[in-house]
Short mmCIF file of C-alpha atoms and ligand atoms in Angstrom, two decimals:
data_model
loop_
_atom_site.label_atom_id
_atom_site.label_comp_id
_atom_site.label_asym_id
_atom_site.label_seq_id
_atom_site.Cartn_x
_atom_site.Cartn_y
_atom_site.Cartn_z
CA UNK A 247 4.27 4.68 -18.20
CA UNK A 248 2.70 7.48 -16.25
CA UNK A 249 2.54 8.77 -12.72
CA UNK A 250 -0.86 8.33 -11.11
CA UNK A 251 -2.37 10.73 -8.55
CA UNK A 252 -2.51 9.35 -5.00
CA UNK A 253 -5.74 9.06 -3.06
CA UNK A 254 -5.38 10.32 0.50
CA UNK A 255 -7.32 9.50 3.65
CA UNK A 256 -10.91 10.65 3.04
CA UNK A 257 -11.18 9.05 -0.38
CA UNK A 258 -13.93 6.38 -0.20
CA UNK A 259 -11.98 3.97 -2.44
CA UNK A 260 -9.49 3.46 0.43
CA UNK A 261 -12.26 2.12 2.64
CA UNK A 262 -13.90 -0.45 0.39
CA UNK A 263 -12.83 -3.99 -0.40
CA UNK A 264 -11.27 -4.06 -3.85
CA UNK A 265 -12.42 -6.52 -6.51
CA UNK A 266 -10.59 -9.67 -7.63
CA UNK A 267 -8.67 -9.36 -10.90
CA UNK A 268 -8.89 -13.03 -11.98
CA UNK A 269 -7.70 -12.46 -15.58
CA UNK A 270 -4.39 -10.60 -15.88
CA UNK A 271 -4.53 -8.62 -19.13
CA UNK A 272 -2.62 -5.73 -20.69
CA UNK A 273 -4.68 -3.23 -18.72
CA UNK A 274 -3.55 -4.84 -15.45
CA UNK A 275 0.09 -4.91 -16.65
CA UNK A 276 -0.09 -1.22 -17.53
CA UNK A 277 -1.55 -0.51 -14.09
CA UNK A 278 1.31 -2.45 -12.46
CA UNK A 279 3.91 -0.46 -14.46
CA UNK A 280 2.29 2.86 -13.54
CA UNK A 281 2.06 1.82 -9.89
CA UNK A 282 5.78 0.95 -9.74
CA UNK A 283 6.61 4.33 -11.26
CA UNK A 284 4.27 6.16 -8.86
CA UNK A 285 5.65 4.25 -5.84
CA UNK A 286 9.24 5.05 -6.84
CA UNK A 287 8.49 8.75 -7.39
CA UNK A 288 6.80 8.84 -3.96
CA UNK A 289 9.72 7.01 -2.33
CA UNK A 290 7.38 4.32 -1.04
CA UNK A 291 8.10 0.63 -0.40
CA UNK A 292 4.60 -0.48 -1.36
CA UNK A 293 1.50 0.75 -3.12
CA UNK A 294 -1.99 -0.70 -3.53
CA UNK A 295 -4.21 -0.02 -6.56
CA UNK A 296 -6.95 1.66 -4.56
CA UNK A 297 -4.34 4.23 -3.45
CA UNK A 298 -4.36 5.35 -7.10
CA UNK A 299 -8.14 5.13 -7.25
CA UNK A 300 -8.46 1.67 -8.83
CA UNK A 301 -10.53 -0.77 -6.74
CA UNK A 302 -8.86 -3.96 -7.96
CA UNK A 303 -6.71 -6.40 -5.99
CA UNK A 304 -3.31 -5.30 -7.29
CA UNK A 305 -0.32 -4.07 -5.25
CA UNK A 306 3.39 -3.52 -5.74
CA UNK A 307 6.17 -3.88 -3.16
CA UNK A 308 9.87 -2.96 -3.14
CA UNK A 309 11.38 -4.03 0.18
CA UNK A 310 14.61 -5.66 1.32
CA UNK A 311 15.90 -5.71 -2.26
CA UNK A 312 12.88 -7.59 -3.59
CA UNK A 313 10.59 -5.88 -6.08
CA UNK A 314 7.37 -7.60 -7.12
CA UNK A 315 3.70 -7.20 -7.98
CA UNK A 316 0.91 -9.03 -6.18
CA UNK A 317 -2.33 -9.66 -8.02
CA UNK A 318 -5.20 -11.28 -6.08
CA UNK A 319 -2.81 -11.89 -3.16
CA UNK A 320 -3.56 -14.16 -0.21
CA UNK A 321 -1.64 -14.97 2.95
CA UNK A 322 -1.37 -18.73 3.37
CA UNK A 323 0.62 -18.83 6.60
CA UNK A 324 1.32 -16.26 9.30
CA UNK A 325 3.22 -16.71 12.55
CA UNK A 326 5.25 -14.90 15.14
CA UNK A 327 4.75 -11.30 16.14
CA UNK A 328 6.65 -8.13 15.43
CA UNK A 329 6.02 -4.46 16.21
CA UNK A 330 7.45 -1.61 14.15
CA UNK A 331 6.56 1.87 12.95
CA UNK A 332 4.55 2.17 9.74
CA UNK A 333 3.57 5.02 7.49
CA UNK A 334 1.43 5.20 4.38
CA UNK A 335 1.57 7.23 1.16
CA UNK A 336 -2.16 7.91 1.62
CA UNK A 337 -1.62 9.45 5.09
CA UNK A 338 1.60 11.45 4.62
CA UNK A 339 3.63 12.43 7.69
CA UNK A 340 1.61 10.21 10.03
CA UNK A 341 3.35 7.22 11.63
CA UNK A 342 2.37 4.64 14.21
CA UNK A 343 3.58 1.36 15.72
CA UNK A 344 1.78 -1.68 14.34
CA UNK A 345 2.02 -5.28 15.56
CA UNK A 346 1.76 -7.94 12.86
CA UNK A 347 2.81 -11.54 12.25
CA UNK A 348 6.60 -11.64 11.77
CA UNK A 349 6.68 -14.31 9.08
CA UNK A 350 4.22 -14.97 6.29
CA UNK A 351 3.79 -17.06 3.17
CA UNK A 352 2.21 -15.10 0.33
CA UNK A 353 0.45 -16.52 -2.69
CA UNK A 354 -0.39 -14.23 -5.62
CA UNK A 355 -0.40 -13.88 -9.38
CA UNK A 356 2.42 -12.08 -11.18
CA UNK A 357 2.12 -9.80 -14.23
CA UNK A 358 1.95 -12.83 -16.51
CA UNK A 359 -0.92 -14.36 -14.56
CA UNK A 360 1.36 -17.05 -13.11
CA UNK A 361 0.72 -18.07 -9.52
CA UNK A 362 3.72 -17.81 -7.17
CA UNK A 363 4.49 -18.27 -3.49
CA UNK A 364 6.88 -16.21 -1.45
CA UNK A 365 8.00 -16.49 2.15
CA UNK A 366 8.77 -13.18 3.83
CA UNK A 367 9.97 -11.85 7.17
CA UNK A 368 10.97 -8.44 8.49
CA UNK A 369 10.19 -5.33 6.47
CA UNK A 370 9.07 -7.31 3.42
CA UNK A 371 6.49 -9.28 5.42
CA UNK A 372 5.26 -6.04 6.93
CA UNK A 373 4.95 -4.29 3.55
CA UNK A 374 3.04 -7.24 2.04
CA UNK A 375 0.55 -7.28 4.93
CA UNK A 376 0.13 -3.49 4.85
CA UNK A 377 -0.68 -3.58 1.11
CA UNK A 378 -3.09 -6.51 1.38
CA UNK A 379 -4.83 -4.61 4.19
CA UNK A 380 -5.33 -1.74 1.72
CA UNK A 381 -7.08 -4.10 -0.67
CA UNK A 382 -9.50 -4.96 2.14
CA UNK A 383 -10.14 -1.29 2.97
CA UNK A 384 -7.95 -1.39 6.09
CA UNK A 385 -5.40 1.32 6.97
CA UNK A 386 -2.39 0.85 9.24
CA UNK A 387 -3.81 2.96 12.01
CA UNK A 388 -6.80 0.64 12.30
CA UNK A 389 -4.31 -1.63 14.10
CA UNK A 390 -3.30 0.89 16.78
CA UNK A 391 -5.29 1.55 19.94
CA UNK A 392 -8.38 3.75 19.76
CA UNK A 393 -6.72 6.48 21.82
CA UNK A 394 -3.62 6.47 19.66
CA UNK A 395 -5.73 6.46 16.51
CA UNK A 396 -7.65 9.53 17.68
CA UNK A 397 -4.34 11.33 18.27
CA UNK A 398 -3.07 10.40 14.82
CA UNK A 399 -6.34 11.50 13.18
CA UNK A 400 -6.30 14.81 15.07
CA UNK A 401 -2.74 15.43 13.88
CA UNK A 402 -3.74 14.53 10.31
CA UNK A 403 -6.65 17.01 10.35
CA UNK A 404 -4.44 19.72 11.82
CA UNK A 405 -1.83 19.26 9.12
CA UNK A 406 -4.45 19.12 6.37
CA UNK A 407 -6.54 22.05 7.53
CA UNK A 408 -5.47 24.28 4.62
CA UNK A 409 -5.76 21.51 2.02
CA UNK A 410 -8.81 20.62 0.00
CA UNK A 411 -9.88 17.26 -1.41
CA UNK A 412 -8.05 13.97 -1.18
CA UNK A 413 -6.16 13.67 -4.47
CA UNK A 414 -2.42 14.36 -4.46
CA UNK A 415 -0.49 14.75 -7.70
CA UNK A 416 2.81 12.85 -7.72
CA UNK A 417 5.79 14.66 -9.21
CA UNK A 418 8.65 12.83 -10.88
CA UNK A 419 11.46 12.12 -8.43
CA UNK A 420 14.39 14.47 -9.07
CA UNK A 421 17.26 12.74 -10.84
CA UNK A 422 19.91 11.70 -8.37
CA UNK A 423 23.31 13.28 -8.84
CA UNK A 424 25.98 10.83 -7.73
NI1 NI B 71 -0.29 2.34 2.84
#
C-alpha cells in the first residue's frame, strides 16, 4: 500500500464528473487500499478518488464505526434534513455549515464487485453524501450561501498565499503511544 498525494482546491480533477468503474479489478482494489491508507494518515472520515487525482467513481468512508468502500455509488432514498459543519481534506482548515438529507439509502459496489445497500443517518449519511458530491465535481461549500462561500474562498486564498500548486504530500500518521 502507499500514501497518495492529495489534490487541493484548484486542481481541475476536483471539478469534473468522475467516470463509472463498472468492472472492479485489482487496480481498483489497490486504489481502494491506498485511499484507506491516505485517509487514515490524513485523519479524514472520507476520501474520494478524484481527491488523489483519479477521476473514477470510487470513495472510502470511515464514520460512526463503519468503514467501507463505495464504487459507482448511488443514493436510492433521501429524506429529512440536517445541518452540521463540514470540512474537506482538499480544502484544509476551511469549514462551513451544510444542510443535507438526514437519512439516506446508499447502493454501491464493494471491493469484490458485489452490489450492497446501506442505510445511514447522522455523520455517516453526511460523509457518504459529501464523497458522492466529490465524484460529481461538487465541493461542500457549493452548498453554502454565495456570501458565505466568498468569505470561505477569501480565507482559503489568504491562507494559501505563500503556497504553490495544488498537490499536497501526505505523511504517515505518527504512531500513537498509548
Ligand atoms: Ni471532501
